[in-house]
Coordinates of C-alpha atoms and ligand atoms in Angstrom, one line a residue:
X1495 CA 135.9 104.8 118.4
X1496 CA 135.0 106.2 121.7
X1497 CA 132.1 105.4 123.6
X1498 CA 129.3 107.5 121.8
X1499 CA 127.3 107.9 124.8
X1500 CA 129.8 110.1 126.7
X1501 CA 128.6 113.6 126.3
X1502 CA 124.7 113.0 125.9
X1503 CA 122.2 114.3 128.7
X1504 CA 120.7 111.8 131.1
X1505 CA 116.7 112.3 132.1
X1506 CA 119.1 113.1 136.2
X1507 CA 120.3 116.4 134.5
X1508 CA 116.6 118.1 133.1
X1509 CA 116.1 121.3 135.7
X1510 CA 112.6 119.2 136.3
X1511 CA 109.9 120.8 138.7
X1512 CA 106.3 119.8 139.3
X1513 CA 104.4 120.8 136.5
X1514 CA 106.5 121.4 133.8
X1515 CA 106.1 120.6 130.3
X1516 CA 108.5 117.9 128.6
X1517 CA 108.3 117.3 125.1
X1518 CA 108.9 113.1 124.6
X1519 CA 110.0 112.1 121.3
X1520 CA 109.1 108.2 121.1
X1521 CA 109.4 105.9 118.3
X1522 CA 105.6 105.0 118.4
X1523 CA 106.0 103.7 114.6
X1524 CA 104.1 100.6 115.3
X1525 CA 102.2 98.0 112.8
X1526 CA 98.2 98.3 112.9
X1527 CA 96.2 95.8 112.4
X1528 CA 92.4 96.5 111.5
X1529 CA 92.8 100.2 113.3
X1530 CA 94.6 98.5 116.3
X1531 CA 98.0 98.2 117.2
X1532 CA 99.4 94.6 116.3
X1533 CA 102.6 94.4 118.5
X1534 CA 102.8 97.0 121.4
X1535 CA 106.9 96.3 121.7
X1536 CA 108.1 100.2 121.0
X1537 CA 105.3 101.4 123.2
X1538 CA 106.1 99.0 126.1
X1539 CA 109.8 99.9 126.0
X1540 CA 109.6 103.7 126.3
X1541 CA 107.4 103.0 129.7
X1542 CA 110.0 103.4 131.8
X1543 CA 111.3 107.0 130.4
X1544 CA 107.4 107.9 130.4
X1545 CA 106.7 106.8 134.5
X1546 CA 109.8 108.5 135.4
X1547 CA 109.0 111.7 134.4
X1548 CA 105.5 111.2 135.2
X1549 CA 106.5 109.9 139.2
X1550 CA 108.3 113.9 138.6
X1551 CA 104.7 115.1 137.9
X1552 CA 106.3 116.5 134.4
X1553 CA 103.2 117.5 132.2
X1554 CA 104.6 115.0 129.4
X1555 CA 103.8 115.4 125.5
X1556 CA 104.4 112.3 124.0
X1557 CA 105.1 113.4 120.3
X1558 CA 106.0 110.7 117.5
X1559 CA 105.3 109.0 113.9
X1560 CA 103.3 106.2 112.4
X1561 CA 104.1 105.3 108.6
X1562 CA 104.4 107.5 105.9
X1563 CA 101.9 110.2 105.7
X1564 CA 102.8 112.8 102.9
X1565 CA 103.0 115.9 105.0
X1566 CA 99.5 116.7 105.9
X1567 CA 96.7 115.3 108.0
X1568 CA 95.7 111.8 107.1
X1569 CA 93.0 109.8 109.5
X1570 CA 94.8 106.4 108.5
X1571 CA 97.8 107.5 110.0
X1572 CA 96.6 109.4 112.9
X1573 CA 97.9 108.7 116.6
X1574 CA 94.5 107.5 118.2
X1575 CA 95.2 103.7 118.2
X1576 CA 98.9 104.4 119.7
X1577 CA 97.4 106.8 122.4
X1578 CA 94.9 104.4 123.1
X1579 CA 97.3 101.3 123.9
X1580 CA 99.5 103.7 126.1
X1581 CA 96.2 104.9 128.3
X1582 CA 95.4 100.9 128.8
X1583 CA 99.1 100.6 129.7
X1584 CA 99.5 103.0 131.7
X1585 CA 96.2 103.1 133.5
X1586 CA 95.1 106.5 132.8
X1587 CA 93.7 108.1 129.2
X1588 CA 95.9 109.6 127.0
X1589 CA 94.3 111.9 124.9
X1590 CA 95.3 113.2 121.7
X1591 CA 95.6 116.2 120.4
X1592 CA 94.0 117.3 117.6
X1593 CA 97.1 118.3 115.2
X1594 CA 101.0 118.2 116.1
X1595 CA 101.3 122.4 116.8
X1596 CA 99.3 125.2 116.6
X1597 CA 96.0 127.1 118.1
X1598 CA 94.3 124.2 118.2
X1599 CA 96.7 121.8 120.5
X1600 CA 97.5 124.9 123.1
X1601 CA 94.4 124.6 125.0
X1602 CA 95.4 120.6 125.3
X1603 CA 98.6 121.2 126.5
X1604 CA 97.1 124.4 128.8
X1605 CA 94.9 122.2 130.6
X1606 CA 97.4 119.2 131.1
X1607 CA 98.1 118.4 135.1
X1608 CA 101.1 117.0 136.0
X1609 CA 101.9 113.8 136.0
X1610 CA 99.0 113.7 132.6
X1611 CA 99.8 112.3 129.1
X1612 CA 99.0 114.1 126.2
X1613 CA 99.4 112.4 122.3
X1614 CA 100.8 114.9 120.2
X1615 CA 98.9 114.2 116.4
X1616 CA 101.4 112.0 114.2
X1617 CA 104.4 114.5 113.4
X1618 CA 104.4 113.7 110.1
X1619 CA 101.6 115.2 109.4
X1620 CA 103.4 118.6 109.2
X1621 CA 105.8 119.0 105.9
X1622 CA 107.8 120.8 108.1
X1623 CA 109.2 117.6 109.9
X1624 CA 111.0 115.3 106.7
X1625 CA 112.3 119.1 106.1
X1626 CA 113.4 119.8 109.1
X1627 CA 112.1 123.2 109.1
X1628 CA 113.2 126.0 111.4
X1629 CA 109.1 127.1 112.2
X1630 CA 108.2 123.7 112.2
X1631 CA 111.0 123.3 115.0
X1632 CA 110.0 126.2 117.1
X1633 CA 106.1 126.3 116.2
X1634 CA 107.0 122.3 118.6
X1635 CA 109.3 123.9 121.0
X1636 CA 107.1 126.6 122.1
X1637 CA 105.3 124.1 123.7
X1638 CA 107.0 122.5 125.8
X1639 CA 109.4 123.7 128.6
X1640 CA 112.3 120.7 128.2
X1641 CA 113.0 118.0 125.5
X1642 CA 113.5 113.9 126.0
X1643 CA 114.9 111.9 122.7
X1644 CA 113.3 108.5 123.9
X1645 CA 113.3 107.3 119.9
X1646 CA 116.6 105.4 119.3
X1647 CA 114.7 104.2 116.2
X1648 CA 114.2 107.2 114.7
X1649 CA 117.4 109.0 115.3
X1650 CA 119.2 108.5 111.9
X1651 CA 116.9 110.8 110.4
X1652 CA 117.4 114.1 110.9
X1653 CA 114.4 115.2 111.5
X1654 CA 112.5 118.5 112.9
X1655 CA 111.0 116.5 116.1
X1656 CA 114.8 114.5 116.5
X1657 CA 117.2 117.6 116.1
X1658 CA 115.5 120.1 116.3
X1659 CA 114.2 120.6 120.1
X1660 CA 118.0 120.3 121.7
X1661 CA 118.9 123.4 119.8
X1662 CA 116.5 125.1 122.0
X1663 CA 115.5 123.2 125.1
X1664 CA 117.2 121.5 127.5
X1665 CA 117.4 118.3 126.3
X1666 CA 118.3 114.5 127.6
X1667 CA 118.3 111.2 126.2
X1668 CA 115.9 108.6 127.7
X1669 CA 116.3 105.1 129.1
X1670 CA 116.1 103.0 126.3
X1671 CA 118.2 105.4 124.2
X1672 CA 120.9 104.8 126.3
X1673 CA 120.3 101.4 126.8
X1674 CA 120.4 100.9 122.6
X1675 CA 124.0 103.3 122.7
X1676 CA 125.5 101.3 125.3
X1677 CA 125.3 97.9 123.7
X1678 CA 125.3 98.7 120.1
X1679 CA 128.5 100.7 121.2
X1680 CA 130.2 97.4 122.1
X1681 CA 130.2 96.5 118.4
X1682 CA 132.3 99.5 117.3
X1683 CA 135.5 98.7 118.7
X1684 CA 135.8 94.9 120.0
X1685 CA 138.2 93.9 122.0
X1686 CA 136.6 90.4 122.0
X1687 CA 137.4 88.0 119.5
X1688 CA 136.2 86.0 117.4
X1689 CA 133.5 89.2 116.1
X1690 CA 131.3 87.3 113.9
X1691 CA 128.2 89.2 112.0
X1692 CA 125.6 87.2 110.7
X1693 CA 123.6 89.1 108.1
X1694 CA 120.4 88.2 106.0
X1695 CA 117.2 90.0 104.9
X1696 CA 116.3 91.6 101.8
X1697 CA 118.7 93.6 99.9
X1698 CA 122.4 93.7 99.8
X1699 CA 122.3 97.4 98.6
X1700 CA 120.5 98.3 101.9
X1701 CA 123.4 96.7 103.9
X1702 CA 126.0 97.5 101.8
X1703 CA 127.7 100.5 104.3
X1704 CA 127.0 98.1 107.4
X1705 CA 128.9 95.2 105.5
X1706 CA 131.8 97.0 104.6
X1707 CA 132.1 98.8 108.0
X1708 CA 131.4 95.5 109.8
X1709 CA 134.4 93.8 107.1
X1710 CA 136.7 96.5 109.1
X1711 CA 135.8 95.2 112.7
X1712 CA 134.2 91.5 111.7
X1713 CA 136.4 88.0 112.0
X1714 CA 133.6 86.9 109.5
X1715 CA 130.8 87.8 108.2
X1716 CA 128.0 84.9 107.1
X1717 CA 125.4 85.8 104.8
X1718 CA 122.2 84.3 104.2
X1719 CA 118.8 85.6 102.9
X1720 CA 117.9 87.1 99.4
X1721 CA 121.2 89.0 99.6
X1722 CA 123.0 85.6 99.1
X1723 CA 121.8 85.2 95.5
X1724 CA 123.5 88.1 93.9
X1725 CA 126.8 86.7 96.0
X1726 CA 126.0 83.4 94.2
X1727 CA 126.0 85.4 91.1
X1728 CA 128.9 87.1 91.3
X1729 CA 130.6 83.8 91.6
X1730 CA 129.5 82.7 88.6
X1731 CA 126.8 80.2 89.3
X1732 CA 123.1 80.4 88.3
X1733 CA 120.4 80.9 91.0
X1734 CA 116.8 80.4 89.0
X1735 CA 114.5 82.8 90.0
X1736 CA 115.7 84.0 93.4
X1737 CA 116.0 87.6 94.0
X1738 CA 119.0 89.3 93.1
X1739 CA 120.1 92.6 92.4
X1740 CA 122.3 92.4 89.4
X1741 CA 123.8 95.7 90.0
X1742 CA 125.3 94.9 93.1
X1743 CA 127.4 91.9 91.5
X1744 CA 130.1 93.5 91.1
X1745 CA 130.3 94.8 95.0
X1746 CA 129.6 91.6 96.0
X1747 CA 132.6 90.3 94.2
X1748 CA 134.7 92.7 96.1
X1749 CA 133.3 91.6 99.2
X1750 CA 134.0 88.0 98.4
X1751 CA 137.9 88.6 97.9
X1752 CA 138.5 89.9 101.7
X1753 CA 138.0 85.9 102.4
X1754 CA 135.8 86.8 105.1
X1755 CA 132.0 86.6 103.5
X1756 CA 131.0 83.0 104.1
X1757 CA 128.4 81.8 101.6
X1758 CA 125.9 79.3 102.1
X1759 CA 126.9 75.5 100.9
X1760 CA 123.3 74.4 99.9
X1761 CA 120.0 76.5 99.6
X1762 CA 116.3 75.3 99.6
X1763 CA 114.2 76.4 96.8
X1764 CA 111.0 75.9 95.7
X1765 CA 108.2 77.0 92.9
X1766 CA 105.9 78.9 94.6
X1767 CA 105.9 81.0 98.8
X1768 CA 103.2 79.0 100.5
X1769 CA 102.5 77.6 103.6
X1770 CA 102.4 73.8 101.1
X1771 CA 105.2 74.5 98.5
X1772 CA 106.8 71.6 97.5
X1773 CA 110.6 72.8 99.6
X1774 CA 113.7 71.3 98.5
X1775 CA 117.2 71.3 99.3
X1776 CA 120.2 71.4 96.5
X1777 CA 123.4 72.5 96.4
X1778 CA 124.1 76.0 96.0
X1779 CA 126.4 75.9 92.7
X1780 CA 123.5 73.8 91.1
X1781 CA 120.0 75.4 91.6
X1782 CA 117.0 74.9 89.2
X1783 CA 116.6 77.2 86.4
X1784 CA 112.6 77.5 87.3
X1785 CA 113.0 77.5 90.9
X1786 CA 113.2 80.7 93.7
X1787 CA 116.0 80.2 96.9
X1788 CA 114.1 80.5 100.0
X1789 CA 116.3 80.0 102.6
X1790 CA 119.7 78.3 103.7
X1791 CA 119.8 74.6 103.7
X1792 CA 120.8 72.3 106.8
X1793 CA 124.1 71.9 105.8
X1794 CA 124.8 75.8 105.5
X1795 CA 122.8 75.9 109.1
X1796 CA 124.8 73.9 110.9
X1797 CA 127.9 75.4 109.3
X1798 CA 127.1 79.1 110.1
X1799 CA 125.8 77.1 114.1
X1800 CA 129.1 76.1 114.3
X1801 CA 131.1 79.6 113.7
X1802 CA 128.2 81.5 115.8
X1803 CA 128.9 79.0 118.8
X1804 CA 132.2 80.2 118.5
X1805 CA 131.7 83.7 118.9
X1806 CA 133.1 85.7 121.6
X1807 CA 130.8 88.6 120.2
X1808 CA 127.9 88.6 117.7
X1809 CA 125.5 90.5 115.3
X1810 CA 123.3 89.3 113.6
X1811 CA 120.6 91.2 111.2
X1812 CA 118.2 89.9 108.9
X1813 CA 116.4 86.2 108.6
X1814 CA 118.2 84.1 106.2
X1815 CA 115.0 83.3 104.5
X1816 CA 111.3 83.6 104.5
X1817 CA 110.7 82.3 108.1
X1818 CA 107.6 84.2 107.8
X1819 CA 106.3 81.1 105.6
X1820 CA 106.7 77.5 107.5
X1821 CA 108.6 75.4 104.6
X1822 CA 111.3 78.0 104.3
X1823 CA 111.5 78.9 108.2
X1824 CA 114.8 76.4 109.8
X1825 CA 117.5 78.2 108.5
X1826 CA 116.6 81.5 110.1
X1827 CA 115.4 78.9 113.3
X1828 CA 118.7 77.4 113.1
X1829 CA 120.6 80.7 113.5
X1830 CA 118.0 82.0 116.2
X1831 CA 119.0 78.7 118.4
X1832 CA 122.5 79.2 117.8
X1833 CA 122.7 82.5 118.7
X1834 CA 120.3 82.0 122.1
X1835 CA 122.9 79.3 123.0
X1836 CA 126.2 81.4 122.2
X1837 CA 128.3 82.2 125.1
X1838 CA 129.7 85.7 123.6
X1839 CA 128.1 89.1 123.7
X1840 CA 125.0 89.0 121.3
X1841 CA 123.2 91.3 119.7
X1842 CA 120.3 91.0 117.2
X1843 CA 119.0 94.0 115.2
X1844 CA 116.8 94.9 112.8
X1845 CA 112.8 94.9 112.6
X1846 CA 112.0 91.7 111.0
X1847 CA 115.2 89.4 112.8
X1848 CA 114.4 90.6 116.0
X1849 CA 110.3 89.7 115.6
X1850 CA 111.9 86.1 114.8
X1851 CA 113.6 86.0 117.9
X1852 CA 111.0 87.0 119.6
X1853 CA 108.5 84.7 117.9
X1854 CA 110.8 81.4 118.5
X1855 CA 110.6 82.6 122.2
X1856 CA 114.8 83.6 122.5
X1857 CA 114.6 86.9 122.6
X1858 CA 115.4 86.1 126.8
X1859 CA 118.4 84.1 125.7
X1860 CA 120.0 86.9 123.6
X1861 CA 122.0 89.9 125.5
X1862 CA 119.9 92.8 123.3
X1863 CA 117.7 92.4 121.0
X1864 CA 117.3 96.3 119.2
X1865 CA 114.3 98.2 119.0
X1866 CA 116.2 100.1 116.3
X1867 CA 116.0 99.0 112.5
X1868 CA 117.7 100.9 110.8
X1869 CA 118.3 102.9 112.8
X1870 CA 120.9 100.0 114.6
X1871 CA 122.5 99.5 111.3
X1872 CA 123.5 102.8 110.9
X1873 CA 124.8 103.2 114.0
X1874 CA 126.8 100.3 114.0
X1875 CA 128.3 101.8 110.5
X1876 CA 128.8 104.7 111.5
X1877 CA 129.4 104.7 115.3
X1878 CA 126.8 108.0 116.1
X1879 CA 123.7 109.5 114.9
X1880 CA 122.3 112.3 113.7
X1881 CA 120.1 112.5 117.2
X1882 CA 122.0 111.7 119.4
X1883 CA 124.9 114.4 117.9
X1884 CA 122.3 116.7 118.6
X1885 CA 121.7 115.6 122.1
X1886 CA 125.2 115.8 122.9
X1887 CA 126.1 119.2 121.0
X1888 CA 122.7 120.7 122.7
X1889 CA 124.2 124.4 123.6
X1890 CA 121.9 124.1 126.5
X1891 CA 122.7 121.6 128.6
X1892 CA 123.4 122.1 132.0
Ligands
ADP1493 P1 115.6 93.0 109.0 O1 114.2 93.8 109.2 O2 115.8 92.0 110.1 O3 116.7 94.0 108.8 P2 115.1 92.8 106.2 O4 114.0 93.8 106.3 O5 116.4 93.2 105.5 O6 115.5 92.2 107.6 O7 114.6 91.5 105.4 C1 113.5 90.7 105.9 C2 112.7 90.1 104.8 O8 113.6 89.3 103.9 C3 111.7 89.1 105.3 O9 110.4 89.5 105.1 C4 112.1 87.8 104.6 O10 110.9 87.1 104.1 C5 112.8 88.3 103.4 N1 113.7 87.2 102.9 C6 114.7 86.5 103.5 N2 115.2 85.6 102.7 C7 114.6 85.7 101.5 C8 114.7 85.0 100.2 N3 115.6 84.1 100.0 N4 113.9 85.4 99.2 C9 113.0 86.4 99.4 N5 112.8 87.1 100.6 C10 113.6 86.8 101.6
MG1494 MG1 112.9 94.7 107.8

């Protein structure tokens, strides 16, 4: 697969001048805590694209999403907390505006100076944007002069804000978009070998497409997390009351006869998730009938340690168990370590894997950790995206 950045705008080729107006699409879909934002990691990482074009004096609208509002206005979703973090980052208020389009946000952006931020309202608040609908798209368009996709993390979705500006504007992808392309990109077609992907997490049916495309690039493939129960089931043995997803047995199976799924060896399970719970560690063919499997057990670590060290190029995506909670945190710990102290190219994506790196204190000791989610996964299945297609089929770019 070729390189997919080749062919996308860089911020170098927008016919910039002082003063005009650039639309920024930022993945701003950050956790809140008690009307605050919680961890400020997608704003901090668009700052670069943002003080470029404001160095340009481009009047910049900053235009992005926060959970799942249901198409209309909802104050519990609304931008202000994200707008207010950026102003203290930046040094300088960022207001918002008081919808996403319409009579109400043109005197906002009117009265915008270059080199000024202004906080487009959360663009899901407009039914139009799920939809991807044509008046939605141009109702955005019209105001803004030039289009920047600085939100890697939302670009599987294709969206009114994510494809629907490049039809219109010129249009460029930003710093940390290209940044996310260029390393994810190294995963699609390795020439380094041994490829190993770790994978963990929730749900096998949500990594299902990015197992079976990584089964087509991977040496091998080690799985941990809830996922590795309904492996455990499809090989016959009995896994209590860990989560499983009995429908998927039969894909797991399939999985398991390409000899390159590694399974864990021993599991630690326990009664009850807290902080106290009584963990313990048994083999995995013989688990307790009243007991949940909460992470990988030492043996299965050191195991999986041993192939990541090996690695001339790595993945890995999704905690192999529920670090979140201290007795069932080592395995994932394990993995973390192993992967800071592999000497291959290594990658870690996915929201809740890469806030584990980042909370052991590795995320320094890994070559990129993704902003991306899902987003990552599907690119690395599928090798492009729906916005960043877009940026590259713009008709008009220079
Ligand atoms: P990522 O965001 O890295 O892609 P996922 O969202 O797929 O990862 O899964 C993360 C969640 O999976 C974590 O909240 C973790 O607690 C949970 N998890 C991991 N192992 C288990 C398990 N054995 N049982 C229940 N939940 C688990
Ligand atoms: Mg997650």
């Amino acid at each position: 697969m070729a390189s997919a950045e080749l062919g996308i705008p860089r911020l170098e080729d927008l016919p910039l001048e002082r003063g005009r107006r650039v639309l920024v699409r930022v993945d701003l879909n950050v956790p809140l805590q008690d009307g605050e934002v919680a961890d400020d990691l997608r704003i901090t990482t668009a700052l670069p694209t943002l003080a470029w074009l404001r160095e340009r004096a481009a009047a910049v609208l900053v235009a992005g999403h926060l959970g799942r509002p249901k198409g209309e206005p909802d104050p519990e979703y609304s931008m202000a907390p994200v707008a207010a973090r950026l102003g203290e980052l930046i040094g300088q208020k960022v207001p918002v505006a008081p919808a996403v389009v319409g009579a109400k946000v043109e005197p906002y952006v009117a009265s915008l100076a270059p080199g000024e931020l202004l906080m487009l309202e959360n663009v899901r608040f407009e039914r139009g944007e799920t939809d991807d609908d044509p008046t939605f798209a141009t109702n955005l368009c019209e105001l803004a002069d030039m289009y920047v996709n600085e939100a890697f993390g939302a670009s599987h979705r294709a969206h009114a804000s994510i494809v629907g500006p490049p039809r219109v504007l010129p249009s460029a992808g930003g710093r940390l978009l290209f940044r996310e392309v260029e390393m994810l990109s190294r995963l699609l077609d390795p020439g380094e070998r041994p490829f190993v992907a770790v994978l963990g997490g929730a749900k096998v049916s949500d990594k299902l497409g990015v197992i079976d495309a990584l089964l087509q690039r991977c040496d091998a493939i080690l799985v941990g997390g809830a996922m590795m129960f309904t492996f455990l089931l499809a090989q016959g043995h009995a896994v209590g009351d860990s989560l499983v997803e009995p429908e998927m047995v039969d894909e797991c199976r399939r999985l398991l006869e390409t000899g390159r799924v590694r399974i864990p060896t021993d599991v630690v399970v326990a009664e009850e998730i807290t902080d106290d719970a009584e963990a313990r560690t048994v083999p995995a063919d013989s688990m307790l009938a009243d007991t949940k499997g909460l992470d990988i057990g030492p043996e299965t670590a050191n195991a999986f340690a041993d192939e990541i060290g090996e690695a001339a190029l790595l993945l890995w995506n999704g905690p192999m168990g529920v670090f979140e909670v201290a007795p069932f945190a080592a395995g994932t710990r394990a993995v973390a370590d192993a992967v800071a102290r592999c000497r291959g190219f290594t990658v870690v994506g996915g929201g809740d894997s890469a806030a584990a790196v980042r909370r052991f204190g590795l995320a320094d000791q890994v070559d990129h950790v993704s902003t991306g989610g899902g987003a990552s996964l599907e690119f690395i299945e599928h090798g492009d995206l729906p916005g960043l297609r877009a940026l590259r089929e713009s008709p008009m770019r220079a």
